Amino acid sequence: KLSMLIADLVKRKWPNVTIVCGGNHATFDVKNVLNNSSVDYVIRGEAELSFTEFVKVRMTDENPDGITGVISRDKLQKNLYDETSPMLQDLNQLPLPAYDLLDMGVYRAENRTSVMLSRGCVFKCTFCINSIHKDPTVRLRSVDRVIAEIKYMLGVCKNINTIFFEDEIFPVRGSFLKEFCEKYKKHINIPFQCILYPHMLSEEKLKMLKSAGLIEISMGLQSGSQRIRNDIYDRKDRNEIILKEKTLLSKYNVMMYY
């Protein structure tokens, strides 16, 4: 609703501006989004490459309907709205966010900022958008690319004292985790937070994360009832595993939020 309100306000002030909506909502509810007369196009799926092509085409006043994933009202009326921009398999091809072109103070209420190491999730919790995504692949950025982004960001955004890794599930694969922890500690070395799923954390992995600067883990439980989590939310965790991991986190003085 807020996005549609903003679209209406922008269109009212600048009636000739082109408004494009993307993201999960627009991808899976394209009809309702385009029913708003203020919205001109929807881009379904991961839009970095499609949107770049869209802008180039629009700058030449050509019709962007031929771009995969770009849905216009005309394509909607012809029932040609099922196509989706392909998922990016190589996340390293994306340029770093242009932090220097924005007033980052507007985006940060605290001395904390966020970064993502990956995209995707192997789980299909019924309350989550990932339950209807067709591709469960988790795609990782390279550790060097992530470190480069954080270094660049810290050079622009002053007074950052905490980083929140906003991955749906923080990557804890053995080789990746080891490389990340070593390079993060060496090159960044400021406290960080992340999100994990119950049963994914061993003591060995926690030791590495703690040494690298981990101070807090968010671990969604959604319900204190194992039956509800298992049977309704399709989360295959057990109460004893959650309690065991809470004890482990307390041992290493890492905060746990549910």
mmCIF file of C-alpha atoms in Angstrom:
data_model
loop_
_atom_site.group_PDB
_atom_site.id
_atom_site.type_symbol
_atom_site.label_atom_id
_atom_site.label_comp_id
_atom_site.label_asym_id
_atom_site.label_seq_id
_atom_site.Cartn_x
_atom_site.Cartn_y
_atom_site.Cartn_z
ATOM 1 C CA LYS A 1 0.000 0.000 0.000
ATOM 2 C CA LEU A 2 2.815 2.400 0.839
ATOM 3 C CA SER A 3 4.523 1.772 -2.510
ATOM 4 C CA MET A 4 1.272 2.424 -4.361
ATOM 5 C CA LEU A 5 0.730 5.611 -2.361
ATOM 6 C CA ILE A 6 4.213 6.818 -3.275
ATOM 7 C CA ALA A 7 3.579 5.947 -6.932
ATOM 8 C CA ASP A 8 0.356 7.997 -6.852
ATOM 9 C CA LEU A 9 2.092 10.970 -5.239
ATOM 10 C CA VAL A 10 4.967 10.893 -7.735
ATOM 11 C CA LYS A 11 2.633 10.571 -10.725
ATOM 12 C CA ARG A 12 0.500 13.428 -9.465
ATOM 13 C CA LYS A 13 3.502 15.745 -9.201
ATOM 14 C CA TRP A 14 5.342 14.516 -12.322
ATOM 15 C CA PRO A 15 2.674 13.021 -14.629
ATOM 16 C CA ASN A 16 5.138 12.232 -17.424
ATOM 17 C CA VAL A 17 7.540 10.211 -15.294
ATOM 18 C CA THR A 18 7.739 6.451 -15.909
ATOM 19 C CA ILE A 19 7.116 4.368 -12.785
ATOM 20 C CA VAL A 20 8.431 0.800 -12.631
ATOM 21 C CA CYS A 21 7.716 -1.619 -9.787
ATOM 22 C CA GLY A 22 9.766 -4.693 -8.926
ATOM 23 C CA GLY A 23 10.494 -7.071 -6.083
ATOM 24 C CA ASN A 24 8.610 -10.067 -4.719
ATOM 25 C CA HIS A 25 5.218 -8.387 -4.456
ATOM 26 C CA ALA A 26 5.275 -7.094 -8.009
ATOM 27 C CA THR A 27 6.636 -10.408 -9.303
ATOM 28 C CA PHE A 28 3.861 -12.537 -7.844
ATOM 29 C CA ASP A 29 0.971 -10.046 -7.951
ATOM 30 C CA VAL A 30 1.624 -8.346 -11.267
ATOM 31 C CA LYS A 31 -2.066 -7.922 -12.126
ATOM 32 C CA ASN A 32 -2.945 -5.955 -9.018
ATOM 33 C CA VAL A 33 0.172 -3.825 -9.214
ATOM 34 C CA LEU A 34 -0.541 -2.836 -12.831
ATOM 35 C CA ASN A 35 -4.175 -2.171 -11.926
ATOM 36 C CA ASN A 36 -2.832 0.968 -10.289
ATOM 37 C CA SER A 37 -2.899 3.554 -13.074
ATOM 38 C CA SER A 38 0.187 5.259 -11.648
ATOM 39 C CA VAL A 39 2.353 2.192 -12.368
ATOM 40 C CA ASP A 40 3.577 1.909 -15.951
ATOM 41 C CA TYR A 41 5.623 -1.285 -15.838
ATOM 42 C CA VAL A 42 6.449 -4.225 -13.615
ATOM 43 C CA ILE A 43 9.721 -6.121 -13.826
ATOM 44 C CA ARG A 44 9.318 -9.691 -12.628
ATOM 45 C CA GLY A 45 12.238 -11.516 -11.056
ATOM 46 C CA GLU A 46 15.740 -10.216 -10.362
ATOM 47 C CA ALA A 47 15.743 -6.961 -12.238
ATOM 48 C CA GLU A 48 19.289 -5.601 -12.269
ATOM 49 C CA LEU A 49 20.048 -6.612 -15.861
ATOM 50 C CA SER A 50 16.475 -6.255 -17.156
ATOM 51 C CA PHE A 51 16.087 -2.796 -15.652
ATOM 52 C CA THR A 52 19.408 -1.648 -17.076
ATOM 53 C CA GLU A 53 18.262 -2.758 -20.531
ATOM 54 C CA PHE A 54 14.862 -1.150 -19.900
ATOM 55 C CA VAL A 55 16.431 2.242 -19.148
ATOM 56 C CA LYS A 56 18.594 2.094 -22.284
ATOM 57 C CA VAL A 57 15.575 1.274 -24.434
ATOM 58 C CA ARG A 58 13.424 3.981 -22.863
ATOM 59 C CA MET A 59 16.134 6.572 -23.459
ATOM 60 C CA THR A 60 15.735 5.922 -27.193
ATOM 61 C CA ASP A 61 11.912 6.040 -26.993
ATOM 62 C CA GLU A 62 11.672 2.427 -28.169
ATOM 63 C CA ASN A 63 9.161 -0.122 -26.882
ATOM 64 C CA PRO A 64 10.602 -2.169 -23.975
ATOM 65 C CA ASP A 65 8.057 -4.994 -24.319
ATOM 66 C CA GLY A 66 10.667 -7.261 -25.881
ATOM 67 C CA ILE A 67 12.763 -7.337 -22.700
ATOM 68 C CA THR A 68 12.301 -10.556 -20.726
ATOM 69 C CA GLY A 69 10.523 -9.933 -17.440
ATOM 70 C CA VAL A 70 9.291 -6.443 -18.326
ATOM 71 C CA ILE A 71 5.487 -6.432 -18.166
ATOM 72 C CA SER A 72 3.523 -3.511 -19.547
ATOM 73 C CA ARG A 73 -0.202 -2.968 -19.295
ATOM 74 C CA ASP A 74 -0.453 -3.949 -22.958
ATOM 75 C CA LYS A 75 1.278 -7.315 -22.319
ATOM 76 C CA LEU A 76 -0.961 -7.840 -19.300
ATOM 77 C CA GLN A 77 -4.084 -7.376 -21.423
ATOM 78 C CA LYS A 78 -2.725 -9.937 -23.892
ATOM 79 C CA ASN A 79 -2.015 -12.399 -21.039
ATOM 80 C CA LEU A 80 1.720 -12.194 -21.748
ATOM 81 C CA TYR A 81 2.865 -11.721 -18.170
ATOM 82 C CA ASP A 82 4.226 -15.106 -17.091
ATOM 83 C CA GLU A 83 7.826 -14.469 -18.114
ATOM 84 C CA THR A 84 10.343 -13.640 -15.410
ATOM 85 C CA SER A 85 13.807 -12.133 -15.569
ATOM 86 C CA PRO A 86 16.271 -15.000 -15.081
ATOM 87 C CA MET A 87 18.000 -15.399 -11.745
ATOM 88 C CA LEU A 88 21.570 -14.155 -11.781
ATOM 89 C CA GLN A 89 23.943 -17.059 -11.333
ATOM 90 C CA ASP A 90 27.090 -14.936 -11.016
ATOM 91 C CA LEU A 91 26.420 -12.255 -8.414
ATOM 92 C CA ASN A 92 29.962 -10.946 -8.808
ATOM 93 C CA GLN A 93 29.007 -9.450 -12.171
ATOM 94 C CA LEU A 94 26.917 -6.821 -10.389
ATOM 95 C CA PRO A 95 28.650 -3.494 -9.708
ATOM 96 C CA LEU A 96 29.069 -2.367 -6.122
ATOM 97 C CA PRO A 97 26.288 -0.114 -4.783
ATOM 98 C CA ALA A 98 27.075 3.542 -5.466
ATOM 99 C CA TYR A 99 27.222 4.594 -1.822
ATOM 100 C CA ASP A 100 29.079 7.779 -2.743
ATOM 101 C CA LEU A 101 26.133 9.023 -4.850
ATOM 102 C CA LEU A 102 23.660 8.982 -1.955
ATOM 103 C CA ASP A 103 23.297 10.731 1.368
ATOM 104 C CA MET A 104 23.715 7.553 3.387
ATOM 105 C CA GLY A 105 22.650 9.344 6.549
ATOM 106 C CA VAL A 106 19.080 9.232 5.215
ATOM 107 C CA TYR A 107 19.221 5.419 5.057
ATOM 108 C CA ARG A 108 20.792 4.754 8.445
ATOM 109 C CA ALA A 109 19.047 5.599 11.696
ATOM 110 C CA GLU A 110 21.878 3.994 13.663
ATOM 111 C CA ASN A 111 25.597 3.376 13.214
ATOM 112 C CA ARG A 112 24.776 0.088 11.556
ATOM 113 C CA THR A 113 24.534 -0.914 7.927
ATOM 114 C CA SER A 114 23.673 -4.060 5.995
ATOM 115 C CA VAL A 115 25.365 -6.231 3.370
ATOM 116 C CA MET A 116 24.392 -9.461 1.625
ATOM 117 C CA LEU A 117 26.716 -12.376 0.917
ATOM 118 C CA SER A 118 24.198 -14.416 -1.051
ATOM 119 C CA ARG A 119 20.759 -14.767 -2.561
ATOM 120 C CA GLY A 120 18.252 -17.554 -2.135
ATOM 121 C CA CYS A 121 17.318 -20.042 0.547
ATOM 122 C CA VAL A 122 17.246 -23.833 0.659
ATOM 123 C CA PHE A 123 14.191 -23.855 2.929
ATOM 124 C CA LYS A 124 10.551 -23.496 1.908
ATOM 125 C CA CYS A 125 8.808 -22.202 5.033
ATOM 126 C CA THR A 126 5.151 -21.793 4.142
ATOM 127 C CA PHE A 127 4.923 -18.191 5.387
ATOM 128 C CA CYS A 128 7.882 -17.077 3.254
ATOM 129 C CA ILE A 129 8.094 -15.975 -0.373
ATOM 130 C CA ASN A 130 10.691 -18.696 -0.940
ATOM 131 C CA SER A 131 7.936 -21.297 -0.704
ATOM 132 C CA ILE A 132 6.704 -20.223 -4.147
ATOM 133 C CA HIS A 133 10.034 -19.483 -5.819
ATOM 134 C CA LYS A 134 10.800 -22.143 -8.408
ATOM 135 C CA ASP A 135 14.562 -22.203 -7.921
ATOM 136 C CA PRO A 136 15.906 -23.096 -4.446
ATOM 137 C CA THR A 137 19.513 -22.421 -5.457
ATOM 138 C CA VAL A 138 21.603 -20.414 -3.022
ATOM 139 C CA ARG A 139 24.042 -18.236 -4.939
ATOM 140 C CA LEU A 140 27.117 -16.860 -3.203
ATOM 141 C CA ARG A 141 29.162 -13.786 -3.898
ATOM 142 C CA SER A 142 32.891 -14.264 -3.585
ATOM 143 C CA VAL A 143 34.387 -13.352 -0.227
ATOM 144 C CA ASP A 144 36.793 -10.922 -1.907
ATOM 145 C CA ARG A 145 33.890 -9.129 -3.576
ATOM 146 C CA VAL A 146 32.049 -8.768 -0.278
ATOM 147 C CA ILE A 147 35.153 -7.494 1.505
ATOM 148 C CA ALA A 148 35.698 -4.963 -1.296
ATOM 149 C CA GLU A 149 32.136 -3.682 -0.903
ATOM 150 C CA ILE A 150 32.442 -3.318 2.864
ATOM 151 C CA LYS A 151 35.766 -1.473 2.558
ATOM 152 C CA TYR A 152 34.264 0.905 -0.002
ATOM 153 C CA MET A 153 31.149 1.415 2.119
ATOM 154 C CA LEU A 154 33.133 2.144 5.283
ATOM 155 C CA GLY A 155 35.124 4.739 3.373
ATOM 156 C CA VAL A 156 31.901 6.563 2.475
ATOM 157 C CA CYS A 157 29.673 5.864 5.478
ATOM 158 C CA LYS A 158 31.452 7.190 8.523
ATOM 159 C CA ASN A 159 30.944 6.004 12.110
ATOM 160 C CA ILE A 160 29.708 2.510 11.188
ATOM 161 C CA ASN A 161 30.309 0.238 14.171
ATOM 162 C CA THR A 162 28.188 -2.813 13.276
ATOM 163 C CA ILE A 163 27.380 -4.714 10.085
ATOM 164 C CA PHE A 164 24.215 -6.739 9.659
ATOM 165 C CA PHE A 165 24.469 -9.532 7.094
ATOM 166 C CA GLU A 166 20.930 -9.645 5.760
ATOM 167 C CA ASP A 167 21.124 -12.959 3.933
ATOM 168 C CA GLU A 168 17.992 -15.056 4.354
ATOM 169 C CA ILE A 169 20.319 -17.665 5.831
ATOM 170 C CA PHE A 170 23.948 -16.748 6.551
ATOM 171 C CA PRO A 171 26.220 -19.053 4.491
ATOM 172 C CA VAL A 172 27.940 -21.513 6.822
ATOM 173 C CA ARG A 173 29.428 -23.905 4.274
ATOM 174 C CA GLY A 174 32.827 -25.062 5.462
ATOM 175 C CA SER A 175 35.248 -23.592 2.912
ATOM 176 C CA PHE A 176 33.270 -20.389 2.357
ATOM 177 C CA LEU A 177 32.812 -19.777 6.070
ATOM 178 C CA LYS A 178 36.500 -20.320 6.826
ATOM 179 C CA GLU A 179 37.591 -17.917 4.081
ATOM 180 C CA PHE A 180 35.028 -15.323 5.110
ATOM 181 C CA CYS A 181 35.947 -15.394 8.803
ATOM 182 C CA GLU A 182 39.677 -15.114 8.108
ATOM 183 C CA LYS A 183 39.377 -12.240 5.624
ATOM 184 C CA TYR A 184 36.654 -10.370 7.519
ATOM 185 C CA LYS A 185 38.730 -10.373 10.689
ATOM 186 C CA LYS A 186 41.871 -9.294 8.825
ATOM 187 C CA HIS A 187 40.387 -6.557 6.635
ATOM 188 C CA ILE A 188 37.208 -5.341 8.415
ATOM 189 C CA ASN A 189 37.288 -6.415 12.060
ATOM 190 C CA ILE A 190 34.129 -4.750 13.364
ATOM 191 C CA PRO A 191 31.192 -6.522 15.088
ATOM 192 C CA PHE A 192 28.532 -8.124 12.916
ATOM 193 C CA GLN A 193 25.096 -9.743 13.128
ATOM 194 C CA CYS A 194 23.478 -12.390 10.950
ATOM 195 C CA ILE A 195 20.444 -14.651 10.454
ATOM 196 C CA LEU A 196 20.569 -18.426 10.858
ATOM 197 C CA TYR A 197 18.190 -21.369 10.834
ATOM 198 C CA PRO A 198 18.073 -23.725 13.842
ATOM 199 C CA HIS A 199 20.363 -26.777 13.605
ATOM 200 C CA MET A 200 22.822 -25.137 11.181
ATOM 201 C CA LEU A 201 25.360 -24.069 13.797
ATOM 202 C CA SER A 202 28.069 -26.337 15.182
ATOM 203 C CA GLU A 203 30.452 -25.295 17.941
ATOM 204 C CA GLU A 204 33.344 -25.281 15.480
ATOM 205 C CA LYS A 205 31.506 -22.885 13.157
ATOM 206 C CA LEU A 206 30.452 -20.680 16.050
ATOM 207 C CA LYS A 207 34.052 -20.411 17.213
ATOM 208 C CA MET A 208 35.090 -19.142 13.781
ATOM 209 C CA LEU A 209 32.222 -16.656 13.616
ATOM 210 C CA LYS A 210 32.854 -15.389 17.137
ATOM 211 C CA SER A 211 36.546 -14.917 16.408
ATOM 212 C CA ALA A 212 35.657 -12.923 13.282
ATOM 213 C CA GLY A 213 33.374 -10.568 15.240
ATOM 214 C CA LEU A 214 29.924 -12.165 15.549
ATOM 215 C CA ILE A 215 27.905 -10.574 18.361
ATOM 216 C CA GLU A 216 24.294 -11.454 17.549
ATOM 217 C CA ILE A 217 22.247 -14.066 15.683
ATOM 218 C CA SER A 218 18.623 -13.719 14.669
ATOM 219 C CA MET A 219 16.993 -17.146 14.554
ATOM 220 C CA GLY A 220 13.340 -17.107 13.558
ATOM 221 C CA LEU A 221 11.223 -19.586 15.501
ATOM 222 C CA GLN A 222 7.752 -18.261 14.602
ATOM 223 C CA SER A 223 6.152 -20.462 17.263
ATOM 224 C CA GLY A 224 7.059 -22.139 20.510
ATOM 225 C CA SER A 225 5.085 -25.170 19.347
ATOM 226 C CA GLN A 226 7.150 -27.744 17.488
ATOM 227 C CA ARG A 227 3.959 -29.188 15.980
ATOM 228 C CA ILE A 228 3.002 -25.836 14.458
ATOM 229 C CA ARG A 229 6.514 -25.251 13.147
ATOM 230 C CA ASN A 230 6.729 -28.744 11.635
ATOM 231 C CA ASP A 231 3.202 -29.305 10.357
ATOM 232 C CA ILE A 232 2.037 -25.796 9.443
ATOM 233 C CA TYR A 233 5.188 -23.812 8.735
ATOM 234 C CA ASP A 234 7.121 -26.746 7.201
ATOM 235 C CA ARG A 235 10.121 -26.022 9.407
ATOM 236 C CA LYS A 236 11.858 -29.279 10.309
ATOM 237 C CA ASP A 237 13.513 -28.166 13.531
ATOM 238 C CA ARG A 238 13.104 -29.624 17.019
ATOM 239 C CA ASN A 239 12.805 -27.940 20.409
ATOM 240 C CA GLU A 240 15.832 -29.749 21.831
ATOM 241 C CA ILE A 241 18.026 -28.516 18.957
ATOM 242 C CA ILE A 242 16.921 -24.917 19.514
ATOM 243 C CA LEU A 243 17.621 -25.146 23.251
ATOM 244 C CA LYS A 244 21.009 -26.732 22.574
ATOM 245 C CA GLU A 245 21.980 -23.916 20.198
ATOM 246 C CA LYS A 246 20.802 -21.281 22.674
ATOM 247 C CA THR A 247 23.069 -22.853 25.321
ATOM 248 C CA LEU A 248 25.944 -22.876 22.833
ATOM 249 C CA LEU A 249 25.462 -19.212 21.943
ATOM 250 C CA SER A 250 25.340 -18.268 25.621
ATOM 251 C CA LYS A 251 28.625 -20.109 26.160
ATOM 252 C CA TYR A 252 30.292 -17.850 23.588
ATOM 253 C CA ASN A 253 28.454 -14.726 24.687
ATOM 254 C CA VAL A 254 26.560 -14.295 21.409
ATOM 255 C CA MET A 255 23.111 -12.731 21.671
ATOM 256 C CA MET A 256 20.214 -14.691 20.152
ATOM 257 C CA TYR A 257 17.002 -13.086 18.965
ATOM 258 C CA TYR A 258 13.937 -15.078 17.933
#
